[in-house]
């Protein structure tokens, strides 16, 4: 049944509607793929029985012509989304064994649309990382890793989501993106990763990292599949005070609308020293494709780009230090017993949090502490304002912005763990748009010299996801990228 | 601004994270590395720039001050490390 694994979500929906196959058949094919790809360590919890149960319910709805947008499609969920009665750990020791009593808004929307839960996917601990190596379950392996070569990172923090979609263990997956955690792993694994506008998807029931930046989004193999999934996920939720009460534009139609007459901004500051020449070449190729499709290139300037990463590494840890105060061994999660309440807190948090999470909490605590708040947090918020204004100015004259998604292709696991800042630099192209709350997508567009996927990033103004999909659709059509990771299910291994 | 071993201990105490004595030196080095890198922001002229705390562009919504949920102690306590008669149990606080 490996042919079923090659279908896109849109094709699979059509096949289910026409009864070419059932959801149970499709789900079983994917369950076999989950088993076959277990060495890649993509899942932290598999839910095979639940998947077959949900698939049977989908088949019943299909028979009654009551199918939802994602009816019968096998989905993977990043282990940062609370799923009722299914363990949710944020890939942290401090939440091992935590079984939510409630469902996140995003996943609830997905189940209402008919999605089938295949299991929970690996990610960096509390989504803090760019290689998925901070996960307490160990990192997933990029399915593009070659036999006999080093195991490559799937990227992070949503590494398991990107890897599982690329290896055909799931058809679609959720991710969250705080500074690039959807777009960077998508680029590394050769799949489409979409971070919508901040506020487009409810944060309710998602384990919080940095609340002013966290946003849920999609992983898929095609741009059209992403648009389909976003339509099911997005929506206003009064339980998240930052949830936008605005209708989603018609993203599915936008995918094939073309880019004729659109103005595409090319930011001069995104040409960086020491950039991989293959990335530079791909970016130029992407510009050429868009011109050939009828778009006009416009040079734009985003002068505060170089300050985005330091700005992010104050704001995100500061918010994290506040959000993660809740893990204290009292209400849920790990508890390390001690004589006094205070010692119990400190012992629990020391044992439960991994190295990177502890480091970020300490940095954040320092940045918010008395005497340093103005110098760090307030200063960073002012710089954030300037970064957002850079984009506002640019979007006054362009419809979308095209940039590379990452400064390099996927690197070997273990190769960048020595110095935290080297790891942070992975997000140089994705963080600025996160600070401004803009929608952004990573589209696989070519291969590096070593045959690894590379992505292009498309950004648009707030709530203009349709523009993102228009440009992404044109890039996808021109690139003709073939998803052929050597370690995917159904490939010769 | 530079972080020394005593500052690490102070931050660790504020964050309620136990840091063993033999790790304070390493941690101070790591934190200083990050803080020196972050210090690049000092170069940016932010005179008269208001801080950006939220990118939503809309004011926080208000709702009626009414109870909308509750009466489910079993659910609330379902993941508690220790509980007794509908309460979370913690080490003794008051002597």
Coordinates of C-alpha atoms in Angstrom, one line a residue, chain A residues 5 27-43 45-48 51 74-76 118-119 121 164 167-171 489:
Chain A
X5 CA 1.8 7.2 1.0
X27 CA -4.4 5.1 8.2
X28 CA -3.1 1.5 8.2
X29 CA -0.6 2.3 5.4
X30 CA 0.6 5.2 7.5
X31 CA 0.8 3.1 10.7
X32 CA 3.0 0.7 8.8
X33 CA 5.1 3.6 7.8
X34 CA 5.3 4.8 11.4
X35 CA 6.7 1.4 12.3
X36 CA 9.1 1.3 9.4
X37 CA 10.5 4.7 10.3
X38 CA 10.9 4.1 14.0
X39 CA 14.7 4.3 13.9
X40 CA 14.3 8.0 13.0
X41 CA 12.9 8.6 16.5
X42 CA 10.2 10.9 15.2
X43 CA 7.4 9.9 17.5
X45 CA 4.0 8.7 21.7
X46 CA 2.3 6.5 19.1
X47 CA -1.5 6.2 19.2
X48 CA -2.2 3.4 16.7
X51 CA -5.9 6.3 15.0
X74 CA -3.4 10.8 9.2
X75 CA -2.0 13.7 11.3
X76 CA 1.0 14.0 13.6
X118 CA -1.3 9.1 14.6
X119 CA 0.7 10.2 17.7
X121 CA 5.9 14.1 17.6
X164 CA 7.6 12.6 10.0
X167 CA 9.6 10.4 5.8
X168 CA 5.9 9.8 5.0
X169 CA 5.0 8.6 8.5
X170 CA 2.2 11.2 8.6
X171 CA 0.5 13.1 5.9
X489 CA 8.9 4.9 4.2

